[in-house]
Short mmCIF file of C-alpha atoms in Angstrom, two decimals:
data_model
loop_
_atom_site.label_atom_id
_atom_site.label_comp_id
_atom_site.label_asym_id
_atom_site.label_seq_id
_atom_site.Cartn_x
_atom_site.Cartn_y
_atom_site.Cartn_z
CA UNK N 22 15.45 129.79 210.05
CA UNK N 23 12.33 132.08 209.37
CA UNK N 24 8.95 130.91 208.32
CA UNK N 25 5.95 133.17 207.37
CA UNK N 26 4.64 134.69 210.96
CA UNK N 27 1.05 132.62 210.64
CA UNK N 28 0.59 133.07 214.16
CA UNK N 29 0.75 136.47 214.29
CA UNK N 30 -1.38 136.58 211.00
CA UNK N 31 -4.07 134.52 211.06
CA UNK N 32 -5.21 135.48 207.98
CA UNK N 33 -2.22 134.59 206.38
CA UNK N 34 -2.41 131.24 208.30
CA UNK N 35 -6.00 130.60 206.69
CA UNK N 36 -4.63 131.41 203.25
CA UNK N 37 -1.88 128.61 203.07
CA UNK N 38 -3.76 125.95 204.94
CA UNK N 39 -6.96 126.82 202.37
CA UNK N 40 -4.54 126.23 199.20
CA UNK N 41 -2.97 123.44 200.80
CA UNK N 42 -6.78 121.49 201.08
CA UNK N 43 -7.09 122.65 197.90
CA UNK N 44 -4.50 121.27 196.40
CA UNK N 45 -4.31 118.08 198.48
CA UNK N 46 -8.17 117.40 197.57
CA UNK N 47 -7.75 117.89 193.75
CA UNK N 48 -4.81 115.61 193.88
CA UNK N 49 -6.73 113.25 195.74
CA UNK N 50 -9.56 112.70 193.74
CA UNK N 51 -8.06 111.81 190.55
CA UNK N 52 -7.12 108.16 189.91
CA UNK N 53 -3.37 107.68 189.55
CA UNK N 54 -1.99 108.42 186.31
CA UNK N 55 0.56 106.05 184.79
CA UNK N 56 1.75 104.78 181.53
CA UNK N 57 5.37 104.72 179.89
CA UNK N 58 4.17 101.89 177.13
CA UNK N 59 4.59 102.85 173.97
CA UNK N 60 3.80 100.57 170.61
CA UNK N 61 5.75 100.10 167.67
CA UNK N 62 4.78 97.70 164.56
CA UNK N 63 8.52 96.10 163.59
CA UNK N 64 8.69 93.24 160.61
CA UNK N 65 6.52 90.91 159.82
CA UNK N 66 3.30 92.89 161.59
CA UNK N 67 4.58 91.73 165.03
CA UNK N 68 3.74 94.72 167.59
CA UNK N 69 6.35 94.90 170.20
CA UNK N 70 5.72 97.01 173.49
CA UNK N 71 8.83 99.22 174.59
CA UNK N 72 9.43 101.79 177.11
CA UNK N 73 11.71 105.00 176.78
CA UNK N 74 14.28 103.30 179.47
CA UNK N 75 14.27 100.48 176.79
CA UNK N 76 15.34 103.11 173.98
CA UNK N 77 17.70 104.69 175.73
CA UNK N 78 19.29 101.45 176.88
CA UNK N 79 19.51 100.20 173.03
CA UNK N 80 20.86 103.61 171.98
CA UNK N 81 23.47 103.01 174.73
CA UNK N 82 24.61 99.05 173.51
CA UNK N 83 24.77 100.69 169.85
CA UNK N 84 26.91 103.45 170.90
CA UNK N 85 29.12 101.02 173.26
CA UNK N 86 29.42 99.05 169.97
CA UNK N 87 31.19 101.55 168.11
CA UNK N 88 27.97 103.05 165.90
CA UNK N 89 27.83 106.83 166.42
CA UNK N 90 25.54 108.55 168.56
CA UNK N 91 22.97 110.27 166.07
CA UNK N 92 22.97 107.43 163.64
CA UNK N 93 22.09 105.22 166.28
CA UNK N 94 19.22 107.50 167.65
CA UNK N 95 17.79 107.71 164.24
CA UNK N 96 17.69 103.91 163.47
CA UNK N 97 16.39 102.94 166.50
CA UNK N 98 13.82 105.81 166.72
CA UNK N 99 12.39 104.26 163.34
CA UNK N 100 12.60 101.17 164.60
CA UNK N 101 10.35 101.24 167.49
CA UNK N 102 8.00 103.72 166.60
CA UNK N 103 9.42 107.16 168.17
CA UNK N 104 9.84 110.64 166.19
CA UNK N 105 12.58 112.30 165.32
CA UNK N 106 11.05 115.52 164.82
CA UNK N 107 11.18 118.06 166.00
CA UNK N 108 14.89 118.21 166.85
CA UNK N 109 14.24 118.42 170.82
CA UNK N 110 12.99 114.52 170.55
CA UNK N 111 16.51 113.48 170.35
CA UNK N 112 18.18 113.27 174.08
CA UNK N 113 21.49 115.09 173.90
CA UNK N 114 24.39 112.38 173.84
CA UNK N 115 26.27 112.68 177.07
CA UNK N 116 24.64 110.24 178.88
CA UNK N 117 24.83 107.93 176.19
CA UNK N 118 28.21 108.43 176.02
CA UNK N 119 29.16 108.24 179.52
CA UNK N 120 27.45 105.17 179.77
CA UNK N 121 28.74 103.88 176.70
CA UNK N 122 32.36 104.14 178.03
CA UNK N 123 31.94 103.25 181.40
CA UNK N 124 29.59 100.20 181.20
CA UNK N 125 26.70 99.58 183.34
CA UNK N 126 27.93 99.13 186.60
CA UNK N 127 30.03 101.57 186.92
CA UNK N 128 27.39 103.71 185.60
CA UNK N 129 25.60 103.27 188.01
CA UNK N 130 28.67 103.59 190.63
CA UNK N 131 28.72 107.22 189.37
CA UNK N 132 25.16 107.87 189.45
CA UNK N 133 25.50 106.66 193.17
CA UNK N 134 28.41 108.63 194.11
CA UNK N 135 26.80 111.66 192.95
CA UNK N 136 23.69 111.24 195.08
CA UNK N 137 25.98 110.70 197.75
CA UNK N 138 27.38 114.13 197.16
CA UNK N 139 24.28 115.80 196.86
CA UNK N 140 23.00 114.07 200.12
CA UNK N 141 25.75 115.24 201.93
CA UNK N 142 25.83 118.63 200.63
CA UNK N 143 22.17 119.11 201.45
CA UNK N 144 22.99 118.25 204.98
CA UNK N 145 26.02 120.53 205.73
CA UNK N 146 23.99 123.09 203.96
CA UNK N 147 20.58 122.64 206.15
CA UNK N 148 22.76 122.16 208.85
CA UNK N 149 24.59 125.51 208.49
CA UNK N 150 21.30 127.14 207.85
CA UNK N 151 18.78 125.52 210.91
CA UNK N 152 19.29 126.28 214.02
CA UNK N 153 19.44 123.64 216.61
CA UNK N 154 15.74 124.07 217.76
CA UNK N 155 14.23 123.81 214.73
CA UNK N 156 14.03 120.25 213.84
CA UNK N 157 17.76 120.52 212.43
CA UNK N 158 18.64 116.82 213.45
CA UNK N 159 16.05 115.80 211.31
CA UNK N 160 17.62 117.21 208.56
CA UNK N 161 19.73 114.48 207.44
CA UNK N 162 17.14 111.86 207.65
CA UNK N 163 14.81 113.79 205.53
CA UNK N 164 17.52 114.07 202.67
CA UNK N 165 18.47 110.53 202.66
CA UNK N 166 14.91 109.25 202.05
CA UNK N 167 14.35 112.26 199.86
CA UNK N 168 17.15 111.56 197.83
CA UNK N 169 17.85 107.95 197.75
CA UNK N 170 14.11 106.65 196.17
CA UNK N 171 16.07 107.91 192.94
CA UNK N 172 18.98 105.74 193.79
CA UNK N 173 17.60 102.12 191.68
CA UNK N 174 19.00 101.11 188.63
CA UNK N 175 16.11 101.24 186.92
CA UNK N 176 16.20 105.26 187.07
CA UNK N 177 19.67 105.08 186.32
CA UNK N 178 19.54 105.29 181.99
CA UNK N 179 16.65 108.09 182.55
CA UNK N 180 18.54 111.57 181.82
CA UNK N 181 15.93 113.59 183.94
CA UNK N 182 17.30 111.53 187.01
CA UNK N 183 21.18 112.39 185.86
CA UNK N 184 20.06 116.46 185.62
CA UNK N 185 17.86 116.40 189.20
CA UNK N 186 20.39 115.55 191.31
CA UNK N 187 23.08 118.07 189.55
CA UNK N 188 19.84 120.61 189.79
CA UNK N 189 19.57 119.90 193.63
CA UNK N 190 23.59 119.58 194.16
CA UNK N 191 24.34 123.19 192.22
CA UNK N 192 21.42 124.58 194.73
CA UNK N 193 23.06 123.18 197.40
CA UNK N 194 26.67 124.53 196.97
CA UNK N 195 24.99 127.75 195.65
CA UNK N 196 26.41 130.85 198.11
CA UNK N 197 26.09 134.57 197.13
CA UNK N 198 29.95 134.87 197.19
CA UNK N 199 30.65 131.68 195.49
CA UNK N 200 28.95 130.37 192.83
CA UNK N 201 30.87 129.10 190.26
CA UNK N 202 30.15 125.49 191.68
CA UNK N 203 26.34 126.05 191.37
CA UNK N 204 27.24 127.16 187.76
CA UNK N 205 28.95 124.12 186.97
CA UNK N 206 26.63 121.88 188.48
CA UNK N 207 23.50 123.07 186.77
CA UNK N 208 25.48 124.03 183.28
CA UNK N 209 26.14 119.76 183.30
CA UNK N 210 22.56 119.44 184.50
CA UNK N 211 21.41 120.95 181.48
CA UNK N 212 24.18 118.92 179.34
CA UNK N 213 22.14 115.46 180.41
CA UNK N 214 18.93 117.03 179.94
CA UNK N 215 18.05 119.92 178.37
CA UNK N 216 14.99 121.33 180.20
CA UNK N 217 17.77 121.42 183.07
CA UNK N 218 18.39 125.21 181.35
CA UNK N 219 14.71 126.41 183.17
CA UNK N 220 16.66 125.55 186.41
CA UNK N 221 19.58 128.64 185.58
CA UNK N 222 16.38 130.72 183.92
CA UNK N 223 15.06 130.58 187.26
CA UNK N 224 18.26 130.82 189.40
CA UNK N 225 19.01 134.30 186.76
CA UNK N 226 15.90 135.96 187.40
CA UNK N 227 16.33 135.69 191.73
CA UNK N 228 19.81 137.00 190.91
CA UNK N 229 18.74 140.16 188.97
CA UNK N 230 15.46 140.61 191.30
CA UNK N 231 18.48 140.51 194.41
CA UNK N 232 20.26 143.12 192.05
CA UNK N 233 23.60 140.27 191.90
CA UNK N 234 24.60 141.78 189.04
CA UNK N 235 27.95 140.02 188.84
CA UNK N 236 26.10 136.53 189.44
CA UNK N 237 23.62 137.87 187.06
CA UNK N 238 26.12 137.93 183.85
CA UNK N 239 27.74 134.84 185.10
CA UNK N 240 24.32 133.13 184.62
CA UNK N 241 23.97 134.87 181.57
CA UNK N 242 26.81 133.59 180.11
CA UNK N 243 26.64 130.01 181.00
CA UNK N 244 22.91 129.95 179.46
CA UNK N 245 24.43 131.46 176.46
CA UNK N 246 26.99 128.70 176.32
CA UNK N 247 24.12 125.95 176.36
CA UNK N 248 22.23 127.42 174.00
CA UNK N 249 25.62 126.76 171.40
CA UNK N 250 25.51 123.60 172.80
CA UNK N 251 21.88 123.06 171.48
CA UNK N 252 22.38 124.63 168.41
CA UNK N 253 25.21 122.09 167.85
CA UNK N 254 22.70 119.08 168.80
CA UNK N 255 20.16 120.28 166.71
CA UNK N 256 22.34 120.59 163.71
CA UNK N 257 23.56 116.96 164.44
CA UNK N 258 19.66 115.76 164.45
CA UNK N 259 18.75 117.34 161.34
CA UNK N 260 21.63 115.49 159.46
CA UNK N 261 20.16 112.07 159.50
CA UNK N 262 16.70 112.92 160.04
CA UNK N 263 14.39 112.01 157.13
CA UNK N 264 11.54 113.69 155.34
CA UNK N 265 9.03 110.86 156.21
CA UNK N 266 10.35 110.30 159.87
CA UNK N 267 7.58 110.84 162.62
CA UNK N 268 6.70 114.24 164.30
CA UNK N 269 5.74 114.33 167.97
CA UNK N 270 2.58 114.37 168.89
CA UNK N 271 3.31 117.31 171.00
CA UNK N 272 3.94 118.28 174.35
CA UNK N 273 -0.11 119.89 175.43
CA UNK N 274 -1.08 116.84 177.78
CA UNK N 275 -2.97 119.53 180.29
CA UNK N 276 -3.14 117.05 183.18
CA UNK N 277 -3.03 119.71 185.31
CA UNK N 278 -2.28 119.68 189.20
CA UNK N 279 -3.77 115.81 189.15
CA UNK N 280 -0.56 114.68 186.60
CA UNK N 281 1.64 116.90 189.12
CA UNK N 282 0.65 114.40 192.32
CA UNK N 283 0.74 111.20 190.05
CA UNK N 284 4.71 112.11 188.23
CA UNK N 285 5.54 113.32 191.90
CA UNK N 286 4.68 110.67 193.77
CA UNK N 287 5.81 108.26 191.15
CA UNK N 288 9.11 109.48 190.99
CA UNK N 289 9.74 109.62 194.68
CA UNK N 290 9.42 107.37 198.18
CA UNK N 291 5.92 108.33 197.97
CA UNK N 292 5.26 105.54 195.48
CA UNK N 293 4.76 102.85 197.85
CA UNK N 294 1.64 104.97 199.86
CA UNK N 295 -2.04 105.15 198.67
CA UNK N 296 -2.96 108.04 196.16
CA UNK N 297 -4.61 110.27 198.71
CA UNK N 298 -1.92 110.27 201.60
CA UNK N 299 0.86 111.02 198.36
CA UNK N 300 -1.58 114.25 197.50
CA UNK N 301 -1.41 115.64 200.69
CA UNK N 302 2.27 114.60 201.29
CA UNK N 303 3.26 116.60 197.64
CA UNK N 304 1.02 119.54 199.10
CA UNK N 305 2.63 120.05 202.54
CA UNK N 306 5.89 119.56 200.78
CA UNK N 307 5.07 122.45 198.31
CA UNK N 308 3.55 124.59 201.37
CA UNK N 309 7.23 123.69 203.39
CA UNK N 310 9.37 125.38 200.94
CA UNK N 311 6.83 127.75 200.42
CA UNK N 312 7.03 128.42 204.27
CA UNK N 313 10.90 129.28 203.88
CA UNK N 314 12.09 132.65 203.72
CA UNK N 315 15.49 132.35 202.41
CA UNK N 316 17.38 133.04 199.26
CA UNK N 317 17.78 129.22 198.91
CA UNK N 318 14.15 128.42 199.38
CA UNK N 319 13.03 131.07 196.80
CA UNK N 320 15.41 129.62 194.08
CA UNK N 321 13.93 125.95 195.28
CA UNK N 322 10.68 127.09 195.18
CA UNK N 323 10.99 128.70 191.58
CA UNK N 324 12.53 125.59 190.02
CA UNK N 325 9.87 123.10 191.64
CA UNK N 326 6.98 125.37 190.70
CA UNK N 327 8.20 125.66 187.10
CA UNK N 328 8.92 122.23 186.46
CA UNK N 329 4.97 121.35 187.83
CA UNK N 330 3.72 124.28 185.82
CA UNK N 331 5.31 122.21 182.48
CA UNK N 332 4.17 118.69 183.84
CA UNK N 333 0.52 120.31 184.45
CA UNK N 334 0.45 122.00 180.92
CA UNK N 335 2.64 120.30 178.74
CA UNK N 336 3.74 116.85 179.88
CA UNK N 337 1.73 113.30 178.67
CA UNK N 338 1.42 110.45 180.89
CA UNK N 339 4.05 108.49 179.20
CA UNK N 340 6.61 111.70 180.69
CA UNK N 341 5.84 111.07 184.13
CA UNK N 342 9.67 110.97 184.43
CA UNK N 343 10.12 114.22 184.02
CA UNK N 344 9.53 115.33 187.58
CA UNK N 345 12.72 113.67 188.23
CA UNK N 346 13.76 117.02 188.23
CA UNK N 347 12.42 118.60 191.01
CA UNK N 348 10.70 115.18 193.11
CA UNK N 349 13.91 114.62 195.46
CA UNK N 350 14.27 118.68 196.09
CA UNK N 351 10.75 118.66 197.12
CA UNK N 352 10.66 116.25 199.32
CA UNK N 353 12.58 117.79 201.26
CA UNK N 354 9.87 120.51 201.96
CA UNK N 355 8.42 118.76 204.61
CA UNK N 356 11.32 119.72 206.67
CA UNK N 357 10.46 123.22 206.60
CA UNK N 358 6.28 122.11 207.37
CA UNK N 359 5.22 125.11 209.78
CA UNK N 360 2.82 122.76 211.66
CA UNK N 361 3.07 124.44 214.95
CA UNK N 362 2.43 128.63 213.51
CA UNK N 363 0.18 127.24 211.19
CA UNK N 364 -1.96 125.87 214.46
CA UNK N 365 -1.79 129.29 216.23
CA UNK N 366 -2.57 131.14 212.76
CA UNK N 367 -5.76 129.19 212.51
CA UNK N 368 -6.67 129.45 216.34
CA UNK N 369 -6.02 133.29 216.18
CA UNK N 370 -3.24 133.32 218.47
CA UNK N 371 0.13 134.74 218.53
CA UNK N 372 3.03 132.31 219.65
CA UNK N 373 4.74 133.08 222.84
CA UNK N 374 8.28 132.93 221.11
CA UNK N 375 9.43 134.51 217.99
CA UNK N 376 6.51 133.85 215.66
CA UNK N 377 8.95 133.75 212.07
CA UNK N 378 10.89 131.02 214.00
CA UNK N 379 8.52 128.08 215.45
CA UNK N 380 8.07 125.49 213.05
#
């Protein structure tokens, strides 16, 4: 497993601990950022307080009652204050559905079952990729806490949480020869949650930089596919959407690298530490992956940086949920932490050993 040589370039070393304090200082002096509450007046003036797990949950009971999906959406949108417009408000109906047919527990069964998979694809995978004296037995630990702080049932009805683990299992069964189950995974990734489609953007663009040109179309294709599949959901919204229904408020919260740490953190084991030790934690877990030179890292690294370039810009602090995307996947960047270059980089001194392979 190759890291950046930091030892033998110290000025390389200097770079990536500087951005790391950077980053770990800006996240740490910011007050955590919360806030999923939103208001909605219902009869008789009463105010109720709901969250979007609560709406989603409703929209779930109606559906499991027999109401269709969209009508149900658009009633209960109106009825506790959310908007309808534009289209993209509406969550695409197949976890509803699921759900719906299923029931609760074994909704969740599922939802379990697939971290499972994902867990233990992540560790074959690491394990076929690490060699045995870089911290490879730790690989299976690190997954299991990285992945299961997603596993509550509270997360469960969120369809972020559904397309992040599909996200992290198509990365982990992508191969160069083989990647029709990547496809699949992050094609029904992207039919939970539609920002899911950034993850294949991403994924496309390493594959035609790597000149893949037969992975390249294959990507191509399935993107074109969802975007038939969106055109279908948006035509569905605009049927029983009314002139007078709400508009968002828009999607320009610019929290910045700040809202990063706080959705990151919240969405992941580092919840239950102070603010300042989950800053540095989300920084050497950025730095880790960075650290990776690999075909897998790169893709990892593209999809995680995206997804906190759109919390920083565009997400509000009632969408702290979306880093459900990307929060187990980075967590496991502190497997990849090149402590012991980084160390030699900074001292000016070249490690003994093969400096692209000491973690």
């Amino acid at each position: 497993m190759k890291t950046w040589p930091y030892a033998s370039r110290p000025a390389l070393a200097w770079v990536a601990v500087t951005i790391f304090a950077m980053l770990a200082f800006w996240g740490a002096l910011t007050p955590p950022l919360s806030g999923t509450i939103r208001t909605a007046a219902v009869q008789g003036g009463v105010v109720t307080q709901i969250t979007d797990r609560d709406l989603y949950g409703q929209v779930i009971d109606q559906v499991a009652a027999g109401h269709p999906y969209y009508e149900s959406v658009a009633r209960l949108h109106r009825a506790n204050g959310y908007p309808l417009q534009p289209a993209v408000t509406v969550r695409l109906p197949t976890l509803a559905l699921i759900a719906a047919a299923l029931g609760p527990i074994p909704t969740f069964i599922l939802y379990l079952a697939l971290i499972a998979g994902c867990i233990v694809a992540w560790s074959v995978r690491l394990r076929q990729l690490i060699p045995p004296s870089q911290r490879r037995e730790l690989a299976p630990a690190v997954v299991l806490v990285a992945f299961l702080a997603t596993a509550s049932p509270v997360i469960v009805y969120f369809h972020e949480a559904w397309a992040g683990i599909l996200i992290a299992l198509g990365l982990a069964l992508w191969r160069p020869t083989r990647i029709w189950p990547s496809v699949i995974a992050l094609f029904g990734a992207a039919l939970f949650r539609e920002m899911a489609v950034c993850a294949m953007l991403v994924v496309l663009v390493m594959a035609l930089f790597e000149r893949r040109w037969k992975e390249s179309v294959i990507w191509m294709v399935a993107i074109i596919l969802f975007a038939g599949v969106m055109a279908l959901h948006i035509h569905e919204v605009q049927q029983v959407v009314r002139a007078d229904d709400m508009t968002s408020p828009g999607w320009h919260g610019l929290g910045g690298w700040p809202l990063v740490v706080s959705a990151a953190t919240a969405m992941s084991f580092l919840i239950v530490v102070p603010r300042v030790i989950g800053a540095i934690a989300v920084s050497a877990m950025l730095l880790g992956w960075a650290s990776w030179r690999h075909p897998l890292a790169y893709r990892v690294m593209g999809i995680v940086l995206g997804y906190a370039v759109a919390i920083a810009v565009f997400s509000r602090r009632d969408t702290l949920y979306w880093a459900l995307l990307f929060a187990p996947l980075l967590s496991v960047g502190l497997l990849f932490l090149p402590i012991r270059t980084l160390a030699l980089g900074l001292r000016g001194r070249s490690a003994r050993t093969n400096p692209e392979t000491q973690l």
